[in-house]
């Protein structure tokens, strides 16, 4: 077995023969010419032809990959006639008295170098666009056609790196995946591969050898692995992953864009749990209808010191804006217990799950809390943000949280910083105490969200971190489900909504029970949205019962 | 001549897509020059590559100058364009 490790930039598993992209040779030599005007005319014609080709390409792309990708080629067409670029070509022609090819290549190199030298990864990657446009003009000057795939069966396309126009004008029905030596997640090959849903691995370097041409390869665009002659175990693992992927794809096709509603018309909001703004893509791809739990801990866990208000604001804003007006519930800091952060200087505890954690830390350290609340309220101007407090046991805690919110809103008003004063506030129901006082809590907040993992551990007195509890740790225990029912009744009686953001939310076997309780929202990992939607759409809420609550 | 200032909020700044759209938009106002100024550097909207090389980022403030026969019409269109795309 040969394993090549690269960077997975577009997910998916595939297998097929490796085919190395053949690029036509466009080596350019400098020649002296007598008639500079004639060369200028040649450049003009090559430009016109290039623009026409790019317009066709843009149309093709708009049909296959959408508007976003098509605009790229329209921009390329504008590069072709860019004033400075054309002026550079003409100046070279006049000064050097040279051939059109040499002048075009010189201009291309010069502008690509300008972008490559810029202090910004995005702009650096644009050097490839200039090179791509230049190559197109050169091809037209020299009358050579683009390289394609000369194979009857679909292949995994291998290359040093692919230019965007090369990627898009390939016959997609013949491509199973991309494997490139260079490139990055920012490159157009990666972006286009993702929009077209073709697996891609880049950055394979020298491990990807030309001599592998024609050999059957297996690739995983998630892990960035490419295998030749995989052993049995690896092959079986890839096969399972492939089958799962096909199944999901079918479901995705069917369920995307559909409503989360039962056959008898009961709506459930299917939201997503995320841990950082990078997960947003997965939410959008899986058609999540909102964010039910955005764990703000990543900001604290990933840094060596308290994250600043601006750092937090940028992260919250990115998600709020990215969800485009759909609800984004952000949970305030929930560290302690199994999540420890050094710079908080927390004392080591015998029993951290019941120690100083989550909201208890925030209420003890008003400055830490204030920074986060300011960032949250500032982000509320950019989308439908909701704030959720974890580990609540008492009504006074909620009142104190609300006072902290009111103080922050007053500050922002005085500073003239925009925010949404009607930002929803909710609490997590994850302690038995919060269930018992749920009716009183409901009068203080806009929503409940049940954290079933902690609720189970506290209700059953079973440590989540302890692996030996086996049958004693039962999330389906009637006591846990009755607690859910009590919280749901308290919420509805007081006119607020309730959801579940723990792992149980995605547990299809409990869906009828949740529907019978009247759960308004289920927040699950992005990949679970569509399977859950499929199940909801098959259900009839009115016939669901609470049998599982019986012992 | 008319001009306005604009604080860019798009996370990528004036990147390829809005720069291209801007160039396309400005082509429509014949004889009218649109210039984007950032600090001591500037580029005309028609100079696509140079405009991108200004490296205008989220948080930067640029000045947009419009001069020519269609400046009133262009001014309104550009203000709307910046708000919408940047």
XYZ file of C-alpha atoms in Angstrom:
637
model
C 0.000 0.000 0.000
C 1.260 3.476 -0.839
C -0.193 6.336 1.193
C 0.165 9.925 0.040
C -0.855 12.513 2.596
C -2.056 15.904 1.409
C -4.572 18.445 2.568
C -8.223 17.539 2.111
C -9.904 20.591 0.588
C -13.149 19.165 -0.778
C -14.881 16.296 0.976
C -15.885 12.985 -0.443
C -14.459 9.541 -1.123
C -13.777 8.256 -4.601
C -11.724 5.748 -6.538
C -10.443 5.577 -10.091
C -7.404 5.686 -12.346
C -4.948 8.528 -11.900
C -4.669 10.686 -14.982
C -2.046 13.394 -15.216
C -3.244 16.635 -16.724
C -1.481 17.342 -20.015
C -0.623 20.965 -20.417
C 0.378 22.188 -23.837
C 3.822 23.635 -24.112
C 3.734 27.376 -24.548
C 7.392 28.223 -24.167
C 7.872 31.745 -25.353
C 11.025 33.106 -26.955
C 11.850 36.705 -27.594
C 12.099 37.629 -31.251
C 12.745 40.989 -32.888
C 10.065 42.198 -35.249
C 9.965 44.990 -37.806
C 6.285 45.824 -37.642
C 5.327 46.597 -34.033
C 1.856 47.742 -35.092
C 1.164 44.327 -36.587
C 2.104 42.703 -33.261
C -0.221 45.076 -31.432
C -2.987 43.991 -33.757
C -2.212 40.329 -33.027
C -2.504 41.047 -29.303
C -5.831 42.793 -29.861
C -7.220 39.803 -31.746
C -5.971 37.359 -29.115
C -7.599 39.538 -26.456
C -10.926 39.544 -28.267
C -10.824 35.794 -28.692
C -9.894 35.302 -25.028
C -12.771 37.479 -23.870
C -15.226 35.592 -26.041
C -13.965 32.267 -24.641
C -14.202 33.539 -21.083
C -17.765 34.675 -21.608
C -18.718 31.219 -22.838
C -16.910 29.741 -19.846
C -18.748 32.068 -17.461
C -22.087 30.938 -18.872
C -21.113 27.275 -18.597
C -20.014 27.896 -15.053
C -23.203 29.759 -14.136
C -25.221 26.723 -15.190
C -22.983 24.189 -13.437
C -21.624 25.883 -10.345
C -23.662 29.032 -9.814
C -23.235 32.755 -10.026
C -20.336 33.061 -7.581
C -18.008 30.974 -9.726
C -19.199 32.569 -12.966
C -18.245 36.041 -11.788
C -14.659 34.802 -11.526
C -14.469 34.312 -15.269
C -16.171 37.598 -15.962
C -13.446 39.147 -13.830
C -10.846 37.270 -15.862
C -12.347 38.765 -18.989
C -11.834 42.196 -17.456
C -8.245 41.349 -16.568
C -7.658 40.686 -20.268
C -8.488 44.309 -21.067
C -7.113 45.844 -17.894
C -5.702 49.281 -18.782
C -2.389 48.880 -17.003
C -1.887 45.335 -18.188
C -2.532 46.289 -21.828
C -0.365 49.350 -21.487
C 2.447 47.203 -20.146
C 2.123 44.876 -23.163
C 2.202 47.791 -25.609
C 5.125 49.497 -23.885
C 7.147 46.271 -24.038
C 6.303 45.910 -27.728
C 7.481 49.444 -28.452
C 10.565 49.469 -26.250
C 11.836 46.034 -27.182
C 10.535 45.830 -30.737
C 9.661 42.261 -29.883
C 7.003 39.676 -30.708
C 3.521 39.784 -29.164
C 4.036 36.512 -27.235
C 7.061 37.853 -25.381
C 5.323 41.128 -24.500
C 2.246 39.309 -23.148
C 4.355 36.929 -21.099
C 6.403 39.811 -19.666
C 3.263 41.699 -18.612
C 1.793 38.541 -17.083
C 4.925 37.862 -15.049
C 5.126 41.436 -13.874
C 1.525 41.602 -12.625
C 1.576 38.119 -11.141
C 4.708 39.124 -9.223
C 2.951 42.240 -7.944
C 0.131 40.142 -6.439
C 2.490 37.449 -5.176
C 4.408 40.102 -3.241
C 1.325 41.419 -1.474
C 1.001 41.023 2.244
C -2.229 39.030 2.137
C -2.906 35.363 1.450
C -6.016 36.081 -0.620
C -4.276 38.589 -2.882
C -1.232 36.309 -3.223
C -3.485 33.584 -4.518
C -4.692 36.019 -7.230
C -1.276 35.745 -8.914
C -2.624 32.436 -10.243
C -5.512 34.303 -11.908
C -3.123 36.599 -13.745
C -1.002 33.641 -14.867
C -4.139 31.881 -15.998
C -5.361 34.849 -18.050
C -1.897 35.331 -19.532
C -1.677 31.696 -20.554
C -5.039 31.989 -22.282
C -3.921 34.980 -24.343
C -0.694 33.183 -25.196
C -2.572 30.076 -26.297
C -4.702 32.199 -28.572
C -1.650 33.989 -29.977
C 0.058 30.692 -30.706
C -3.066 28.954 -31.895
C -2.909 26.050 -29.451
C -5.890 24.477 -27.761
C -6.235 23.806 -24.036
C -5.229 20.430 -22.704
C -8.068 18.111 -21.808
C -8.699 14.600 -20.645
C -8.026 12.002 -23.275
C -9.692 9.075 -21.580
C -12.904 7.155 -22.160
C -13.588 6.383 -18.511
C -13.811 8.831 -15.593
C -10.496 9.473 -13.830
C -8.927 11.094 -10.793
C -7.215 14.092 -12.271
C -3.648 14.601 -11.051
C -1.615 17.740 -11.697
C 1.061 19.982 -10.236
C -1.636 22.591 -9.786
C -4.666 23.517 -11.852
C -5.550 27.012 -12.990
C -9.195 27.996 -12.486
C -9.976 28.036 -16.185
C -8.368 24.626 -16.564
C -10.519 23.271 -13.759
C -13.770 24.553 -15.135
C -13.423 23.729 -18.797
C -12.681 20.115 -18.073
C -15.388 17.641 -18.895
C -16.795 17.072 -15.404
C -18.450 13.819 -16.329
C -14.921 12.429 -16.635
C -13.605 13.640 -13.276
C -13.976 11.680 -10.079
C -11.639 13.836 -8.029
C -8.663 16.187 -8.013
C -5.219 15.376 -6.615
C -2.639 18.128 -6.903
C 0.952 18.573 -5.754
C 0.564 22.273 -4.969
C -2.389 24.504 -4.168
C -4.136 25.428 -0.947
C -7.622 25.519 0.502
C -7.802 29.074 -0.858
C -6.992 28.118 -4.434
C -9.704 28.195 -7.049
C -9.346 24.499 -7.719
C -10.328 23.878 -4.116
C -13.180 26.380 -4.180
C -14.572 25.128 -7.462
C -14.170 21.495 -6.426
C -16.257 22.247 -3.342
C -18.982 24.065 -5.247
C -19.119 21.242 -7.775
C -19.051 18.603 -5.037
C -15.988 16.799 -6.373
C -13.497 15.465 -3.788
C -10.115 17.205 -3.872
C -6.778 16.760 -2.136
C -4.017 19.299 -2.636
C -0.514 19.856 -1.335
C 0.573 16.249 -2.017
C 4.036 17.490 -3.055
C 6.592 15.041 -4.425
C 4.656 12.069 -3.075
C 2.429 12.315 -6.144
C 4.710 10.899 -8.848
C 4.204 11.021 -12.608
C 4.937 7.301 -12.788
C 1.639 6.613 -10.964
C -0.193 7.522 -14.187
C -2.889 4.965 -14.940
C -2.816 3.276 -11.523
C -6.014 2.884 -9.544
C -6.087 5.296 -6.613
C -8.457 5.716 -3.677
C -8.864 9.169 -2.239
C -10.553 10.756 0.749
C -11.124 14.481 0.345
C -11.819 14.852 4.045
C -8.651 13.343 5.521
C -6.457 14.366 2.569
C -5.297 10.804 1.967
C -4.653 9.209 -1.405
C -3.948 5.466 -1.502
C -2.522 3.130 -4.131
C -3.094 -0.602 -3.583
C -4.865 -0.110 -0.240
C -4.841 -3.055 2.141
C -8.102 -4.832 2.865
C -8.933 -2.917 6.010
C -8.351 0.495 4.420
C -10.340 -0.476 1.325
C -13.260 -1.675 3.458
C -13.197 1.552 5.504
C -13.256 3.662 2.352
C -16.059 1.566 0.886
C -18.253 2.086 3.960
C -17.552 5.792 3.891
C -18.401 5.912 0.191
C -21.709 4.113 0.659
C -22.655 6.377 3.543
C -21.788 9.362 1.428
C -23.989 8.182 -1.456
C -26.878 7.612 0.924
C -26.439 11.071 2.441
C -26.239 12.623 -1.004
C -29.600 11.173 -1.962
C -31.103 12.399 1.287
C -29.518 15.804 0.782
C -30.998 16.117 -2.673
C -34.414 15.170 -1.425
C -34.527 17.076 1.845
C -32.729 20.306 1.059
C -35.013 23.304 1.025
C -37.915 21.377 2.529
C -39.714 22.474 5.671
C -39.275 20.785 9.028
C -42.922 19.904 9.475
C -44.792 16.743 10.422
C -47.511 15.242 8.246
C -50.124 16.873 10.487
C -48.541 20.301 10.259
C -46.482 20.613 13.463
C -43.380 22.747 12.797
C -40.100 21.961 14.508
C -37.106 24.255 14.165
C -34.136 22.102 13.220
C -31.036 24.065 14.218
C -27.338 23.249 14.430
C -24.744 23.016 17.191
C -21.446 24.611 16.253
C -18.122 25.207 17.951
C -16.579 27.939 15.813
C -17.385 30.220 12.862
C -15.669 27.706 10.576
C -18.574 25.307 11.080
C -20.917 27.751 9.371
C -20.264 26.189 5.993
C -21.458 22.817 7.190
C -24.633 24.430 8.574
C -25.441 26.099 5.268
C -24.607 22.980 3.261
C -26.910 20.889 5.398
C -29.631 23.520 5.293
C -29.760 24.114 9.065
C -32.530 26.597 9.889
C -30.548 28.362 12.576
C -27.866 27.895 15.208
C -29.291 26.365 18.381
C -26.000 26.279 20.239
C -22.862 28.219 19.404
C -20.304 27.179 22.016
C -18.288 30.277 22.781
C -15.616 28.257 24.627
C -13.451 27.804 21.552
C -12.455 31.461 21.835
C -11.194 30.868 25.339
C -9.752 27.387 24.822
C -7.794 28.366 21.708
C -5.995 31.312 23.259
C -3.370 31.852 25.929
C -5.070 34.817 27.497
C -8.573 36.230 27.849
C -9.917 36.901 24.328
C -10.582 40.600 23.773
C -13.996 42.101 23.158
C -13.106 42.739 19.506
C -11.881 39.190 18.914
C -15.117 37.847 20.335
C -17.229 40.381 18.463
C -15.671 39.388 15.115
C -16.415 35.704 15.719
C -20.028 36.288 16.833
C -20.656 38.777 14.047
C -19.301 36.363 11.409
C -21.842 33.734 12.462
C -24.733 36.178 12.978
C -24.185 37.770 9.560
C -23.477 34.417 7.904
C -26.846 33.034 8.977
C -28.550 35.897 7.221
C -31.289 36.754 9.684
C -31.851 33.232 10.974
C -31.646 32.749 14.730
C -28.155 32.277 16.220
C -28.137 31.227 19.889
C -24.773 31.905 21.472
C -24.058 30.292 24.813
C -21.951 32.321 27.203
C -18.713 30.915 28.528
C -19.059 27.328 29.730
C -15.684 26.284 31.057
C -14.802 24.339 34.159
C -15.626 20.650 34.637
C -14.135 18.839 31.635
C -12.986 22.060 29.924
C -10.091 23.740 31.690
C -8.313 26.947 30.729
C -5.001 27.754 32.431
C -5.187 31.548 32.534
C -8.442 31.448 34.505
C -6.363 30.125 37.413
C -9.141 27.940 38.712
C -8.398 25.838 41.746
C -8.223 22.125 41.212
C -11.450 20.607 42.420
C -12.333 17.156 43.669
C -15.558 17.191 41.726
C -15.366 19.819 38.987
C -18.725 18.909 37.415
C -20.334 20.319 40.540
C -17.746 23.016 41.087
C -17.056 26.515 39.979
C -18.017 26.364 36.314
C -19.964 28.101 33.558
C -22.322 30.840 34.782
C -20.860 30.568 38.281
C -17.473 31.759 36.983
C -19.146 34.566 35.029
C -21.117 35.827 38.013
C -17.991 35.679 40.187
C -15.925 37.558 37.598
C -18.068 40.412 36.291
C -15.281 41.800 34.081
C -14.924 38.553 32.110
C -18.711 38.380 31.766
C -19.045 42.032 30.770
C -16.486 41.663 27.945
C -18.397 38.746 26.491
C -21.806 40.403 26.841
C -20.538 43.566 25.130
C -19.243 41.496 22.217
C -22.561 39.611 22.021
C -24.726 42.735 22.023
C -22.510 44.428 19.447
C -22.921 41.361 17.229
C -26.703 41.555 17.693
C -26.739 44.485 15.241
C -25.650 42.107 12.469
C -28.168 39.288 12.707
C -30.713 37.552 14.906
C -28.553 36.853 17.951
C -29.940 35.184 21.089
C -27.968 34.843 24.328
C -28.100 31.695 26.430
C -26.781 31.150 29.963
C -25.502 27.692 30.976
C -25.701 25.757 34.271
C -28.535 27.739 35.798
C -29.935 26.458 39.100
C -31.633 29.518 40.601
C -33.867 32.396 39.621
C -31.533 34.936 41.255
C -28.743 33.878 38.868
C -30.928 34.715 35.895
C -31.892 38.042 37.432
C -28.220 38.846 37.940
C -27.423 37.882 34.338
C -30.210 40.172 33.148
C -28.856 43.034 35.247
C -25.439 42.506 33.630
C -27.135 42.598 30.201
C -29.003 45.774 31.071
C -25.761 47.436 32.240
C -24.011 46.512 28.990
C -26.926 47.806 26.886
C -26.804 51.087 28.801
C -23.066 51.416 28.131
C -23.472 50.721 24.433
C -26.316 53.234 24.172
C -24.178 55.898 25.812
C -21.286 55.093 23.487
C -23.584 55.239 20.458
C -22.743 51.648 19.443
C -25.604 49.888 17.633
C -27.182 46.734 19.103
C -30.559 45.044 19.192
C -32.300 45.869 22.505
C -34.796 43.042 21.897
C -32.106 40.365 21.790
C -33.674 37.156 23.118
C -32.357 35.760 26.383
C -32.613 32.120 27.342
C -31.307 29.604 29.839
C -30.087 26.072 29.580
C -32.047 23.477 31.433
C -29.348 21.057 32.508
C -29.652 20.746 36.277
C -32.501 19.069 38.153
C -32.867 22.326 40.123
C -33.652 24.253 36.949
C -36.361 21.707 36.121
C -37.987 22.084 39.524
C -38.041 25.882 39.299
C -38.698 25.927 35.540
C -42.020 27.753 35.935
C -40.306 30.622 37.719
C -37.389 30.669 35.283
C -39.810 30.783 32.367
C -41.200 34.089 33.634
C -37.724 35.638 33.314
C -36.583 34.498 29.872
C -37.589 34.117 26.222
C -36.660 30.460 25.772
C -35.309 27.245 27.296
C -32.795 24.900 25.750
C -32.192 21.534 27.345
C -28.619 20.296 27.640
C -29.386 16.618 27.852
C -25.804 15.470 28.482
C -25.485 17.340 31.756
C -29.139 16.878 32.690
C -28.631 13.124 32.405
C -25.462 13.128 34.509
C -26.973 15.242 37.278
C -30.357 13.527 37.300
C -28.944 10.018 37.363
C -25.873 10.877 39.475
C -23.757 9.352 36.738
C -20.470 11.022 35.840
C -20.245 11.672 32.073
C -16.481 11.202 32.167
C -16.705 7.819 33.867
C -16.520 5.019 31.329
C -17.503 2.124 33.565
C -21.100 3.078 34.304
C -22.476 1.232 31.290
C -26.152 0.405 31.741
C -26.474 2.798 34.679
C -25.855 5.781 32.423
C -29.091 5.721 30.469
C -30.075 8.917 28.648
C -33.466 7.307 27.887
C -34.168 6.876 31.615
C -37.788 7.854 32.380
C -36.517 10.302 35.004
C -34.590 12.240 32.351
C -37.516 12.189 29.950
C -39.957 13.249 32.684
C -37.630 16.154 33.505
C -37.808 17.173 29.834
C -41.595 16.998 29.952
C -41.748 19.146 33.110
C -39.531 21.789 31.521
C -41.581 21.728 28.307
C -44.867 22.148 30.206
C -43.432 25.013 32.267
C -42.234 26.755 29.118
C -45.490 26.407 27.216
C -47.605 27.401 30.190
C -45.684 30.668 30.295
C -45.759 31.259 26.565
C -42.108 30.692 25.794
C -40.499 28.128 23.481
C -38.256 25.210 24.369
C -35.640 23.234 22.491
C -33.016 20.570 22.978
C -29.360 21.154 22.194
C -27.837 18.056 23.727
C -26.996 14.851 21.937
C -30.484 13.433 22.536
C -31.868 15.960 20.044
C -30.494 13.901 17.179
C -31.726 10.615 18.655
C -34.318 9.566 16.092
C -35.809 6.944 18.425
C -36.867 9.731 20.805
C -38.383 11.977 18.138
C -41.976 10.778 18.776
C -41.524 11.481 22.497
C -40.209 14.981 21.773
C -43.102 15.637 19.398
C -45.579 14.486 22.052
C -43.983 16.915 24.526
C -44.299 19.671 21.965
C -40.570 20.469 21.681
C -40.303 23.541 19.466
C -36.686 23.187 18.458
C -34.062 20.473 18.067
C -30.459 21.524 17.666
C -28.109 18.906 16.287
C -24.733 18.521 14.644
C -24.952 19.818 11.023
C -24.659 16.378 9.427
C -27.705 15.198 11.423
C -30.061 17.914 10.111
C -31.212 16.162 6.964
C -31.738 12.685 8.469
C -33.746 14.333 11.253
C -35.754 16.359 8.741
C -36.561 13.195 6.820
C -37.860 11.618 10.031
C -39.918 14.647 11.064
C -41.592 14.742 7.669
C -42.693 11.132 8.115
C -44.127 11.702 11.608
C -47.636 12.463 12.770
C -47.362 14.552 15.954
C -50.903 13.852 17.155
C -50.376 10.095 17.318
C -47.096 10.395 19.251
C -47.292 9.360 22.872
C -45.336 9.561 26.098
C -45.028 5.824 26.683
C -41.276 6.089 27.196
C -41.877 8.197 30.308
C -43.338 5.182 32.054
C -41.091 2.957 34.145
C -16.438 66.537 -9.132
C -18.281 64.690 -6.382
C -16.897 62.386 -3.746
C -17.912 60.302 -0.761
C -16.144 58.330 1.948
C -16.955 54.735 2.671
C -15.892 52.372 5.461
C -15.524 48.874 4.012
C -17.131 46.097 6.031
C -16.836 43.169 3.609
C -14.495 40.660 5.321
C -12.352 40.229 2.190
C -12.304 43.950 1.332
C -12.198 45.014 -2.322
C -11.405 41.563 -3.700
C -11.714 40.245 -7.234
C -15.488 39.913 -7.347
C -16.570 43.401 -6.219
C -13.640 44.974 -8.093
C -14.849 43.272 -11.261
C -18.457 44.280 -10.667
C -17.341 47.850 -9.968
C -15.355 48.041 -13.204
C -18.368 46.710 -15.077
C -20.686 49.269 -13.452
C -18.388 52.217 -14.190
C -18.038 51.264 -17.842
C -21.663 52.363 -18.213
C -20.939 56.024 -17.366
C -19.236 57.232 -20.502
C -16.606 59.947 -20.190
C -16.884 59.839 -16.422
C -13.872 58.861 -14.320
C -14.305 56.995 -11.046
C -11.301 56.937 -8.724
C -10.898 54.983 -5.494
C -8.451 56.539 -3.037
C -6.924 54.748 -0.062
C -4.363 56.797 1.877
C -1.796 58.121 -0.594
C -2.606 55.494 -3.236
C -5.379 55.579 -5.781
C -6.713 53.627 -8.737
C -9.366 54.230 -11.350
C -12.275 51.810 -11.326
C -11.221 50.750 -14.820
C -7.770 49.744 -13.528
C -8.938 46.457 -12.117
C -5.584 45.005 -11.099
C -4.312 48.265 -9.642
C -7.549 48.670 -7.718
C -7.104 45.236 -6.177
C -3.465 46.019 -5.377
C -4.644 48.838 -3.095
C -5.447 45.922 -0.781
C -8.512 47.599 0.710
C -9.528 45.538 3.734
C -12.476 45.358 6.065
C -12.238 48.388 8.361
C -10.424 50.603 5.815
C -12.042 53.845 4.739
C -11.773 54.777 1.078
C -12.731 57.930 -0.788
C -14.585 57.516 -4.048
C -14.273 60.408 -6.530
C -16.531 60.815 -9.536
C -15.809 63.302 -12.314
C -17.416 63.772 -15.723
C -20.688 64.352 -17.545
C -22.534 61.507 -15.809
C -21.239 62.231 -12.316
C -24.602 62.764 -10.615
C -26.025 59.561 -11.931
C -22.774 57.659 -11.251
C -22.521 59.072 -7.723
C -25.900 57.669 -6.705
C -25.230 54.310 -8.336
C -21.817 54.014 -6.692
C -23.060 54.854 -3.239
C -25.658 52.125 -3.571
C -23.063 49.725 -4.982
C -20.623 50.204 -2.089
C -23.357 49.773 0.488
C -24.593 46.641 -1.168
C -21.298 44.933 -2.011
C -18.640 46.223 0.357
